[in-house]
Amino acid sequence: MFLEKFSLKGRSGIVTGAGSGIGKAIAKGLVQAGAEIVMAGRNRERLEEAAEDIRKFGGPVIPIQADVSKMEEIKNLVERTVKEFGKIDFLFNNAGIIRRNASEEFTEKDWDETITTNLKGPFFLAQAVARVMISQKRKGKIINTSSLSAIQGGKRVPAYAASKGGLSQVTKSMANDWAKYNIMVNAIGPGWVKTDLTEPLRQDKERLAEITSRIPLGRWADPEDLVGAAIFLASDASDYVTGQTIFVDGGWLSI
């Protein structure tokens, strides 16, 4: 049956930024679809709590503390994943940060931290994972978390917009380079999602009303709204899809 193409049974991979929000929801969905995963994140306690919660749906589920802005920790994350599973079938590059300030006030420190975490780290983690896939001659799926800001720019988030725009573009570049190895590289572009990163906006009643009124579906997304696209892009159902950013935005970009 065609629906079997959506199964992730026997597949293993990494989800970064997996301790909460979108990353945790995706990790849970992948496990429910049959995958075994490494959950990576910077906050060990939150990561272990999330892993314990997800294990009830399947597994194995292995939490590994890792900061994707640090090259040595990227190397360790990939090596430990291969040691645990013997292979890597997919990577979800979801870890990210945001710094808010007007462009005329934005600091070099905030710029560098955002670009390193959101763009440099995901690229070099994808590179390390792709090298494993290539050496093992395995089909692979790499999925990056982009954003509406990749297209629209947003307000008071210049470094975030630059990082996500860059990530959507490097998604295309990696897709072109690695297609010959049967490695598909895509991105998910979330719309307005109820996460820790958007909490400040949701506490601003005026900004919340402004944003919500522009979403055709009339609501912000829950992290679980991203899971369908995630399973699709990690599974055999998307074997002819590469170099794309799929926006899950409640219709935001259609206006």
mmCIF file with all atom_site columns, N, CA, C and O in Angstrom, residues 61-111:
data_model
loop_
_atom_site.group_PDB
_atom_site.id
_atom_site.type_symbol
_atom_site.label_atom_id
_atom_site.label_alt_id
_atom_site.label_comp_id
_atom_site.label_asym_id
_atom_site.label_entity_id
_atom_site.label_seq_id
_atom_site.pdbx_PDB_ins_code
_atom_site.Cartn_x
_atom_site.Cartn_y
_atom_site.Cartn_z
_atom_site.occupancy
_atom_site.B_iso_or_equiv
_atom_site.pdbx_formal_charge
_atom_site.auth_seq_id
_atom_site.auth_comp_id
_atom_site.auth_asym_id
_atom_site.auth_atom_id
_atom_site.pdbx_PDB_model_num
ATOM 1   N N  . VAL A 1 61  ? 14.874 6.168  21.985 1.00 0.00 ? 61  VAL A N  1
ATOM 2   C CA . VAL A 1 61  ? 14.963 7.620  21.982 1.00 0.00 ? 61  VAL A CA 1
ATOM 3   C C  . VAL A 1 61  ? 16.132 7.988  22.891 1.00 0.00 ? 61  VAL A C  1
ATOM 4   O O  . VAL A 1 61  ? 16.104 7.714  24.083 1.00 0.00 ? 61  VAL A O  1
ATOM 5   N N  . ILE A 1 62  ? 17.159 8.604  22.319 1.00 0.00 ? 62  ILE A N  1
ATOM 6   C CA . ILE A 1 62  ? 18.394 8.853  23.059 1.00 0.00 ? 62  ILE A CA 1
ATOM 7   C C  . ILE A 1 62  ? 18.670 10.357 23.114 1.00 0.00 ? 62  ILE A C  1
ATOM 8   O O  . ILE A 1 62  ? 18.878 10.985 22.066 1.00 0.00 ? 62  ILE A O  1
ATOM 9   N N  . PRO A 1 63  ? 18.661 10.951 24.314 1.00 0.00 ? 63  PRO A N  1
ATOM 10  C CA . PRO A 1 63  ? 18.983 12.377 24.426 1.00 0.00 ? 63  PRO A CA 1
ATOM 11  C C  . PRO A 1 63  ? 20.494 12.589 24.487 1.00 0.00 ? 63  PRO A C  1
ATOM 12  O O  . PRO A 1 63  ? 21.199 11.901 25.226 1.00 0.00 ? 63  PRO A O  1
ATOM 13  N N  . ILE A 1 64  ? 20.990 13.536 23.698 1.00 0.00 ? 64  ILE A N  1
ATOM 14  C CA . ILE A 1 64  ? 22.408 13.889 23.720 1.00 0.00 ? 64  ILE A CA 1
ATOM 15  C C  . ILE A 1 64  ? 22.521 15.407 23.787 1.00 0.00 ? 64  ILE A C  1
ATOM 16  O O  . ILE A 1 64  ? 22.037 16.112 22.899 1.00 0.00 ? 64  ILE A O  1
ATOM 17  N N  . GLN A 1 65  ? 23.136 15.893 24.841 1.00 0.00 ? 65  GLN A N  1
ATOM 18  C CA . GLN A 1 65  ? 23.341 17.332 24.963 1.00 0.00 ? 65  GLN A CA 1
ATOM 19  C C  . GLN A 1 65  ? 24.343 17.789 23.909 1.00 0.00 ? 65  GLN A C  1
ATOM 20  O O  . GLN A 1 65  ? 25.440 17.241 23.798 1.00 0.00 ? 65  GLN A O  1
ATOM 21  N N  . ALA A 1 66  ? 23.963 18.784 23.123 1.00 0.00 ? 66  ALA A N  1
ATOM 22  C CA . ALA A 1 66  ? 24.840 19.273 22.062 1.00 0.00 ? 66  ALA A CA 1
ATOM 23  C C  . ALA A 1 66  ? 24.449 20.691 21.683 1.00 0.00 ? 66  ALA A C  1
ATOM 24  O O  . ALA A 1 66  ? 23.268 21.030 21.632 1.00 0.00 ? 66  ALA A O  1
ATOM 25  N N  . ASP A 1 67  ? 25.460 21.497 21.396 1.00 0.00 ? 67  ASP A N  1
ATOM 26  C CA . ASP A 1 67  ? 25.289 22.869 20.942 1.00 0.00 ? 67  ASP A CA 1
ATOM 27  C C  . ASP A 1 67  ? 25.796 22.934 19.507 1.00 0.00 ? 67  ASP A C  1
ATOM 28  O O  . ASP A 1 67  ? 26.999 22.800 19.257 1.00 0.00 ? 67  ASP A O  1
ATOM 29  N N  . VAL A 1 68  ? 24.893 23.134 18.552 1.00 0.00 ? 68  VAL A N  1
ATOM 30  C CA . VAL A 1 68  ? 25.291 23.076 17.142 1.00 0.00 ? 68  VAL A CA 1
ATOM 31  C C  . VAL A 1 68  ? 26.128 24.271 16.705 1.00 0.00 ? 68  VAL A C  1
ATOM 32  O O  . VAL A 1 68  ? 26.621 24.308 15.577 1.00 0.00 ? 68  VAL A O  1
ATOM 33  N N  . SER A 1 69  ? 26.310 25.249 17.595 1.00 0.00 ? 69  SER A N  1
ATOM 34  C CA . SER A 1 69  ? 27.194 26.367 17.261 1.00 0.00 ? 69  SER A CA 1
ATOM 35  C C  . SER A 1 69  ? 28.657 26.019 17.512 1.00 0.00 ? 69  SER A C  1
ATOM 36  O O  . SER A 1 69  ? 29.543 26.818 17.194 1.00 0.00 ? 69  SER A O  1
ATOM 37  N N  . LYS A 1 70  ? 28.906 24.818 18.057 1.00 0.00 ? 70  LYS A N  1
ATOM 38  C CA . LYS A 1 70  ? 30.265 24.401 18.383 1.00 0.00 ? 70  LYS A CA 1
ATOM 39  C C  . LYS A 1 70  ? 30.647 23.182 17.547 1.00 0.00 ? 70  LYS A C  1
ATOM 40  O O  . LYS A 1 70  ? 30.011 22.137 17.629 1.00 0.00 ? 70  LYS A O  1
ATOM 41  N N  . MET A 1 71  ? 31.686 23.332 16.750 1.00 0.00 ? 71  MET A N  1
ATOM 42  C CA . MET A 1 71  ? 32.061 22.302 15.792 1.00 0.00 ? 71  MET A CA 1
ATOM 43  C C  . MET A 1 71  ? 32.398 20.973 16.460 1.00 0.00 ? 71  MET A C  1
ATOM 44  O O  . MET A 1 71  ? 32.061 19.903 15.944 1.00 0.00 ? 71  MET A O  1
ATOM 45  N N  . GLU A 1 72  ? 33.061 21.010 17.587 1.00 0.00 ? 72  GLU A N  1
ATOM 46  C CA . GLU A 1 72  ? 33.432 19.774 18.268 1.00 0.00 ? 72  GLU A CA 1
ATOM 47  C C  . GLU A 1 72  ? 32.197 19.012 18.738 1.00 0.00 ? 72  GLU A C  1
ATOM 48  O O  . GLU A 1 72  ? 32.159 17.779 18.720 1.00 0.00 ? 72  GLU A O  1
ATOM 49  N N  . GLU A 1 73  ? 31.170 19.743 19.150 1.00 0.00 ? 73  GLU A N  1
ATOM 50  C CA . GLU A 1 73  ? 29.947 19.086 19.609 1.00 0.00 ? 73  GLU A CA 1
ATOM 51  C C  . GLU A 1 73  ? 29.148 18.514 18.428 1.00 0.00 ? 73  GLU A C  1
ATOM 52  O O  . GLU A 1 73  ? 28.449 17.509 18.579 1.00 0.00 ? 73  GLU A O  1
ATOM 53  N N  . ILE A 1 74  ? 29.236 19.143 17.271 1.00 0.00 ? 74  ILE A N  1
ATOM 54  C CA . ILE A 1 74  ? 28.641 18.572 16.062 1.00 0.00 ? 74  ILE A CA 1
ATOM 55  C C  . ILE A 1 74  ? 29.296 17.235 15.753 1.00 0.00 ? 74  ILE A C  1
ATOM 56  O O  . ILE A 1 74  ? 28.625 16.228 15.491 1.00 0.00 ? 74  ILE A O  1
ATOM 57  N N  . LYS A 1 75  ? 30.608 17.214 15.778 1.00 0.00 ? 75  LYS A N  1
ATOM 58  C CA . LYS A 1 75  ? 31.364 15.984 15.501 1.00 0.00 ? 75  LYS A CA 1
ATOM 59  C C  . LYS A 1 75  ? 30.989 14.876 16.484 1.00 0.00 ? 75  LYS A C  1
ATOM 60  O O  . LYS A 1 75  ? 30.727 13.731 16.093 1.00 0.00 ? 75  LYS A O  1
ATOM 61  N N  . ASN A 1 76  ? 30.912 15.216 17.749 1.00 0.00 ? 76  ASN A N  1
ATOM 62  C CA . ASN A 1 76  ? 30.569 14.229 18.770 1.00 0.00 ? 76  ASN A CA 1
ATOM 63  C C  . ASN A 1 76  ? 29.148 13.713 18.591 1.00 0.00 ? 76  ASN A C  1
ATOM 64  O O  . ASN A 1 76  ? 28.888 12.508 18.738 1.00 0.00 ? 76  ASN A O  1
ATOM 65  N N  . LEU A 1 77  ? 28.210 14.612 18.258 1.00 0.00 ? 77  LEU A N  1
ATOM 66  C CA . LEU A 1 77  ? 26.811 14.225 18.063 1.00 0.00 ? 77  LEU A CA 1
ATOM 67  C C  . LEU A 1 77  ? 26.681 13.202 16.946 1.00 0.00 ? 77  LEU A C  1
ATOM 68  O O  . LEU A 1 77  ? 25.993 12.178 17.092 1.00 0.00 ? 77  LEU A O  1
ATOM 69  N N  . VAL A 1 78  ? 27.334 13.443 15.835 1.00 0.00 ? 78  VAL A N  1
ATOM 70  C CA . VAL A 1 78  ? 27.250 12.522 14.692 1.00 0.00 ? 78  VAL A CA 1
ATOM 71  C C  . VAL A 1 78  ? 27.921 11.194 15.023 1.00 0.00 ? 78  VAL A C  1
ATOM 72  O O  . VAL A 1 78  ? 27.374 10.116 14.730 1.00 0.00 ? 78  VAL A O  1
ATOM 73  N N  . GLU A 1 79  ? 29.089 11.237 15.642 1.00 0.00 ? 79  GLU A N  1
ATOM 74  C CA . GLU A 1 79  ? 29.797 10.007 15.987 1.00 0.00 ? 79  GLU A CA 1
ATOM 75  C C  . GLU A 1 79  ? 28.993 9.158  16.959 1.00 0.00 ? 79  GLU A C  1
ATOM 76  O O  . GLU A 1 79  ? 28.924 7.926  16.812 1.00 0.00 ? 79  GLU A O  1
ATOM 77  N N  . ARG A 1 80  ? 28.365 9.783  17.938 1.00 0.00 ? 80  ARG A N  1
ATOM 78  C CA . ARG A 1 80  ? 27.572 9.026  18.919 1.00 0.00 ? 80  ARG A CA 1
ATOM 79  C C  . ARG A 1 80  ? 26.312 8.441  18.286 1.00 0.00 ? 80  ARG A C  1
ATOM 80  O O  . ARG A 1 80  ? 25.885 7.337  18.640 1.00 0.00 ? 80  ARG A O  1
ATOM 81  N N  . THR A 1 81  ? 25.730 9.169  17.341 1.00 0.00 ? 81  THR A N  1
ATOM 82  C CA . THR A 1 81  ? 24.546 8.643  16.656 1.00 0.00 ? 81  THR A CA 1
ATOM 83  C C  . THR A 1 81  ? 24.903 7.411  15.838 1.00 0.00 ? 81  THR A C  1
ATOM 84  O O  . THR A 1 81  ? 24.177 6.404  15.863 1.00 0.00 ? 81  THR A O  1
ATOM 85  N N  . VAL A 1 82  ? 26.004 7.460  15.128 1.00 0.00 ? 82  VAL A N  1
ATOM 86  C CA . VAL A 1 82  ? 26.448 6.305  14.346 1.00 0.00 ? 82  VAL A CA 1
ATOM 87  C C  . VAL A 1 82  ? 26.778 5.133  15.272 1.00 0.00 ? 82  VAL A C  1
ATOM 88  O O  . VAL A 1 82  ? 26.473 3.969  14.977 1.00 0.00 ? 82  VAL A O  1
ATOM 89  N N  . LYS A 1 83  ? 27.375 5.433  16.410 1.00 0.00 ? 83  LYS A N  1
ATOM 90  C CA . LYS A 1 83  ? 27.696 4.378  17.368 1.00 0.00 ? 83  LYS A CA 1
ATOM 91  C C  . LYS A 1 83  ? 26.427 3.712  17.896 1.00 0.00 ? 83  LYS A C  1
ATOM 92  O O  . LYS A 1 83  ? 26.373 2.485  18.063 1.00 0.00 ? 83  LYS A O  1
ATOM 93  N N  . GLU A 1 84  ? 25.396 4.502  18.139 1.00 0.00 ? 84  GLU A N  1
ATOM 94  C CA . GLU A 1 84  ? 24.145 3.967  18.677 1.00 0.00 ? 84  GLU A CA 1
ATOM 95  C C  . GLU A 1 84  ? 23.371 3.157  17.634 1.00 0.00 ? 84  GLU A C  1
ATOM 96  O O  . GLU A 1 84  ? 22.860 2.072  17.930 1.00 0.00 ? 84  GLU A O  1
ATOM 97  N N  . PHE A 1 85  ? 23.270 3.684  16.407 1.00 0.00 ? 85  PHE A N  1
ATOM 98  C CA . PHE A 1 85  ? 22.387 3.093  15.405 1.00 0.00 ? 85  PHE A CA 1
ATOM 99  C C  . PHE A 1 85  ? 23.109 2.442  14.235 1.00 0.00 ? 85  PHE A C  1
ATOM 100 O O  . PHE A 1 85  ? 22.495 1.704  13.464 1.00 0.00 ? 85  PHE A O  1
ATOM 101 N N  . GLY A 1 86  ? 24.382 2.753  14.077 1.00 0.00 ? 86  GLY A N  1
ATOM 102 C CA . GLY A 1 86  ? 25.138 2.192  12.964 1.00 0.00 ? 86  GLY A CA 1
ATOM 103 C C  . GLY A 1 86  ? 24.933 2.922  11.648 1.00 0.00 ? 86  GLY A C  1
ATOM 104 O O  . GLY A 1 86  ? 25.616 2.634  10.661 1.00 0.00 ? 86  GLY A O  1
ATOM 105 N N  . LYS A 1 87  ? 24.032 3.884  11.621 1.00 0.00 ? 87  LYS A N  1
ATOM 106 C CA . LYS A 1 87  ? 23.687 4.592  10.391 1.00 0.00 ? 87  LYS A CA 1
ATOM 107 C C  . LYS A 1 87  ? 22.918 5.852  10.743 1.00 0.00 ? 87  LYS A C  1
ATOM 108 O O  . LYS A 1 87  ? 22.493 6.038  11.895 1.00 0.00 ? 87  LYS A O  1
ATOM 109 N N  . ILE A 1 88  ? 22.750 6.722  9.765  1.00 0.00 ? 88  ILE A N  1
ATOM 110 C CA . ILE A 1 88  ? 21.880 7.890  9.908  1.00 0.00 ? 88  ILE A CA 1
ATOM 111 C C  . ILE A 1 88  ? 21.051 7.992  8.633  1.00 0.00 ? 88  ILE A C  1
ATOM 112 O O  . ILE A 1 88  ? 21.586 8.138  7.542  1.00 0.00 ? 88  ILE A O  1
ATOM 113 N N  . ASP A 1 89  ? 19.736 7.909  8.792  1.00 0.00 ? 89  ASP A N  1
ATOM 114 C CA . ASP A 1 89  ? 18.835 7.997  7.639  1.00 0.00 ? 89  ASP A CA 1
ATOM 115 C C  . ASP A 1 89  ? 18.274 9.397  7.430  1.00 0.00 ? 89  ASP A C  1
ATOM 116 O O  . ASP A 1 89  ? 17.905 9.752  6.318  1.00 0.00 ? 89  ASP A O  1
ATOM 117 N N  . PHE A 1 90  ? 18.193 10.178 8.510  1.00 0.00 ? 90  PHE A N  1
ATOM 118 C CA . PHE A 1 90  ? 17.630 11.517 8.376  1.00 0.00 ? 90  PHE A CA 1
ATOM 119 C C  . PHE A 1 90  ? 18.212 12.448 9.441  1.00 0.00 ? 90  PHE A C  1
ATOM 120 O O  . PHE A 1 90  ? 18.713 12.017 10.478 1.00 0.00 ? 90  PHE A O  1
ATOM 121 N N  . LEU A 1 91  ? 18.147 13.719 9.138  1.00 0.00 ? 91  LEU A N  1
ATOM 122 C CA . LEU A 1 91  ? 18.537 14.775 10.066 1.00 0.00 ? 91  LEU A CA 1
ATOM 123 C C  . LEU A 1 91  ? 17.491 15.871 10.016 1.00 0.00 ? 91  LEU A C  1
ATOM 124 O O  . LEU A 1 91  ? 17.110 16.324 8.925  1.00 0.00 ? 91  LEU A O  1
ATOM 125 N N  . PHE A 1 92  ? 17.033 16.299 11.185 1.00 0.00 ? 92  PHE A N  1
ATOM 126 C CA . PHE A 1 92  ? 16.195 17.481 11.294 1.00 0.00 ? 92  PHE A CA 1
ATOM 127 C C  . PHE A 1 92  ? 17.001 18.577 11.978 1.00 0.00 ? 92  PHE A C  1
ATOM 128 O O  . PHE A 1 92  ? 17.251 18.541 13.170 1.00 0.00 ? 92  PHE A O  1
ATOM 129 N N  . ASN A 1 93  ? 17.423 19.545 11.185 1.00 0.00 ? 93  ASN A N  1
ATOM 130 C CA . ASN A 1 93  ? 18.176 20.703 11.663 1.00 0.00 ? 93  ASN A CA 1
ATOM 131 C C  . ASN A 1 93  ? 17.182 21.729 12.192 1.00 0.00 ? 93  ASN A C  1
ATOM 132 O O  . ASN A 1 93  ? 16.762 22.638 11.473 1.00 0.00 ? 93  ASN A O  1
ATOM 133 N N  . ASN A 1 94  ? 16.799 21.586 13.456 1.00 0.00 ? 94  ASN A N  1
ATOM 134 C CA . ASN A 1 94  ? 15.755 22.442 13.988 1.00 0.00 ? 94  ASN A CA 1
ATOM 135 C C  . ASN A 1 94  ? 16.255 23.455 15.013 1.00 0.00 ? 94  ASN A C  1
ATOM 136 O O  . ASN A 1 94  ? 15.585 24.444 15.278 1.00 0.00 ? 94  ASN A O  1
ATOM 137 N N  . ALA A 1 95  ? 17.432 23.249 15.581 1.00 0.00 ? 95  ALA A N  1
ATOM 138 C CA . ALA A 1 95  ? 17.933 24.153 16.621 1.00 0.00 ? 95  ALA A CA 1
ATOM 139 C C  . ALA A 1 95  ? 18.056 25.572 16.090 1.00 0.00 ? 95  ALA A C  1
ATOM 140 O O  . ALA A 1 95  ? 18.502 25.788 14.960 1.00 0.00 ? 95  ALA A O  1
ATOM 141 N N  . GLY A 1 96  ? 17.649 26.532 16.893 1.00 0.00 ? 96  GLY A N  1
ATOM 142 C CA . GLY A 1 96  ? 17.753 27.919 16.461 1.00 0.00 ? 96  GLY A CA 1
ATOM 143 C C  . GLY A 1 96  ? 17.492 28.881 17.610 1.00 0.00 ? 96  GLY A C  1
ATOM 144 O O  . GLY A 1 96  ? 16.875 28.523 18.620 1.00 0.00 ? 96  GLY A O  1
ATOM 145 N N  . ILE A 1 97  ? 17.980 30.098 17.448 1.00 0.00 ? 97  ILE A N  1
ATOM 146 C CA . ILE A 1 97  ? 17.758 31.145 18.434 1.00 0.00 ? 97  ILE A CA 1
ATOM 147 C C  . ILE A 1 97  ? 17.261 32.393 17.708 1.00 0.00 ? 97  ILE A C  1
ATOM 148 O O  . ILE A 1 97  ? 17.328 32.494 16.483 1.00 0.00 ? 97  ILE A O  1
ATOM 149 N N  . ILE A 1 98  ? 16.755 33.329 18.485 1.00 0.00 ? 98  ILE A N  1
ATOM 150 C CA . ILE A 1 98  ? 16.320 34.604 17.922 1.00 0.00 ? 98  ILE A CA 1
ATOM 151 C C  . ILE A 1 98  ? 16.717 35.722 18.875 1.00 0.00 ? 98  ILE A C  1
ATOM 152 O O  . ILE A 1 98  ? 16.652 35.558 20.094 1.00 0.00 ? 98  ILE A O  1
ATOM 153 N N  . ARG A 1 99  ? 17.182 36.827 18.316 1.00 0.00 ? 99  ARG A N  1
ATOM 154 C CA . ARG A 1 99  ? 17.505 38.023 19.090 1.00 0.00 ? 99  ARG A CA 1
ATOM 155 C C  . ARG A 1 99  ? 16.718 39.174 18.476 1.00 0.00 ? 99  ARG A C  1
ATOM 156 O O  . ARG A 1 99  ? 16.776 39.391 17.272 1.00 0.00 ? 99  ARG A O  1
ATOM 157 N N  . ARG A 1 100 ? 15.989 39.908 19.313 1.00 0.00 ? 100 ARG A N  1
ATOM 158 C CA . ARG A 1 100 ? 15.136 40.976 18.821 1.00 0.00 ? 100 ARG A CA 1
ATOM 159 C C  . ARG A 1 100 ? 15.686 42.344 19.203 1.00 0.00 ? 100 ARG A C  1
ATOM 160 O O  . ARG A 1 100 ? 15.944 42.616 20.378 1.00 0.00 ? 100 ARG A O  1
ATOM 161 N N  . ASN A 1 101 ? 15.851 43.178 18.198 1.00 0.00 ? 101 ASN A N  1
ATOM 162 C CA . ASN A 1 101 ? 16.223 44.571 18.411 1.00 0.00 ? 101 ASN A CA 1
ATOM 163 C C  . ASN A 1 101 ? 16.111 45.292 17.070 1.00 0.00 ? 101 ASN A C  1
ATOM 164 O O  . ASN A 1 101 ? 16.230 44.671 16.018 1.00 0.00 ? 101 ASN A O  1
ATOM 165 N N  . ALA A 1 102 ? 15.894 46.577 17.110 1.00 0.00 ? 102 ALA A N  1
ATOM 166 C CA . ALA A 1 102 ? 15.830 47.361 15.876 1.00 0.00 ? 102 ALA A CA 1
ATOM 167 C C  . ALA A 1 102 ? 17.170 47.289 15.161 1.00 0.00 ? 102 ALA A C  1
ATOM 168 O O  . ALA A 1 102 ? 18.228 47.192 15.790 1.00 0.00 ? 102 ALA A O  1
ATOM 169 N N  . SER A 1 103 ? 17.142 47.339 13.852 1.00 0.00 ? 103 SER A N  1
ATOM 170 C CA . SER A 1 103 ? 18.367 47.186 13.073 1.00 0.00 ? 103 SER A CA 1
ATOM 171 C C  . SER A 1 103 ? 19.423 48.225 13.449 1.00 0.00 ? 103 SER A C  1
ATOM 172 O O  . SER A 1 103 ? 20.622 47.923 13.446 1.00 0.00 ? 103 SER A O  1
ATOM 173 N N  . GLU A 1 104 ? 19.005 49.438 13.806 1.00 0.00 ? 104 GLU A N  1
ATOM 174 C CA . GLU A 1 104 ? 19.988 50.468 14.156 1.00 0.00 ? 104 GLU A CA 1
ATOM 175 C C  . GLU A 1 104 ? 20.620 50.245 15.527 1.00 0.00 ? 104 GLU A C  1
ATOM 176 O O  . GLU A 1 104 ? 21.642 50.859 15.867 1.00 0.00 ? 104 GLU A O  1
ATOM 177 N N  . GLU A 1 105 ? 20.043 49.338 16.307 1.00 0.00 ? 105 GLU A N  1
ATOM 178 C CA . GLU A 1 105 ? 20.558 49.057 17.643 1.00 0.00 ? 105 GLU A CA 1
ATOM 179 C C  . GLU A 1 105 ? 21.160 47.652 17.766 1.00 0.00 ? 105 GLU A C  1
ATOM 180 O O  . GLU A 1 105 ? 21.710 47.297 18.796 1.00 0.00 ? 105 GLU A O  1
ATOM 181 N N  . PHE A 1 106 ? 21.065 46.857 16.715 1.00 0.00 ? 106 PHE A N  1
ATOM 182 C CA . PHE A 1 106 ? 21.453 45.449 16.796 1.00 0.00 ? 106 PHE A CA 1
ATOM 183 C C  . PHE A 1 106 ? 22.962 45.327 17.021 1.00 0.00 ? 106 PHE A C  1
ATOM 184 O O  . PHE A 1 106 ? 23.761 45.999 16.387 1.00 0.00 ? 106 PHE A O  1
ATOM 185 N N  . THR A 1 107 ? 23.349 44.422 17.943 1.00 0.00 ? 107 THR A N  1
ATOM 186 C CA . THR A 1 107 ? 24.755 44.310 18.319 1.00 0.00 ? 107 THR A CA 1
ATOM 187 C C  . THR A 1 107 ? 25.476 43.231 17.514 1.00 0.00 ? 107 THR A C  1
ATOM 188 O O  . THR A 1 107 ? 24.864 42.283 17.024 1.00 0.00 ? 107 THR A O  1
ATOM 189 N N  . GLU A 1 108 ? 26.782 43.383 17.432 1.00 0.00 ? 108 GLU A N  1
ATOM 190 C CA . GLU A 1 108 ? 27.597 42.381 16.750 1.00 0.00 ? 108 GLU A CA 1
ATOM 191 C C  . GLU A 1 108 ? 27.507 41.032 17.454 1.00 0.00 ? 108 GLU A C  1
ATOM 192 O O  . GLU A 1 108 ? 27.463 39.981 16.802 1.00 0.00 ? 108 GLU A O  1
ATOM 193 N N  . LYS A 1 109 ? 27.475 41.042 18.773 1.00 0.00 ? 109 LYS A N  1
ATOM 194 C CA . LYS A 1 109 ? 27.386 39.800 19.540 1.00 0.00 ? 109 LYS A CA 1
ATOM 195 C C  . LYS A 1 109 ? 26.110 39.035 19.195 1.00 0.00 ? 109 LYS A C  1
ATOM 196 O O  . LYS A 1 109 ? 26.150 37.826 18.928 1.00 0.00 ? 109 LYS A O  1
ATOM 197 N N  . ASP A 1 110 ? 24.975 39.733 19.186 1.00 0.00 ? 110 ASP A N  1
ATOM 198 C CA . ASP A 1 110 ? 23.711 39.073 18.853 1.00 0.00 ? 110 ASP A CA 1
ATOM 199 C C  . ASP A 1 110 ? 23.716 38.583 17.410 1.00 0.00 ? 110 ASP A C  1
ATOM 200 O O  . ASP A 1 110 ? 23.169 37.515 17.097 1.00 0.00 ? 110 ASP A O  1
ATOM 201 N N  . TRP A 1 111 ? 24.307 39.370 16.518 1.00 0.00 ? 111 TRP A N  1
ATOM 202 C CA . TRP A 1 111 ? 24.405 38.961 15.113 1.00 0.00 ? 111 TRP A CA 1
ATOM 203 C C  . TRP A 1 111 ? 25.204 37.665 14.982 1.00 0.00 ? 111 TRP A C  1
ATOM 204 O O  . TRP A 1 111 ? 24.756 36.697 14.359 1.00 0.00 ? 111 TRP A O  1
#
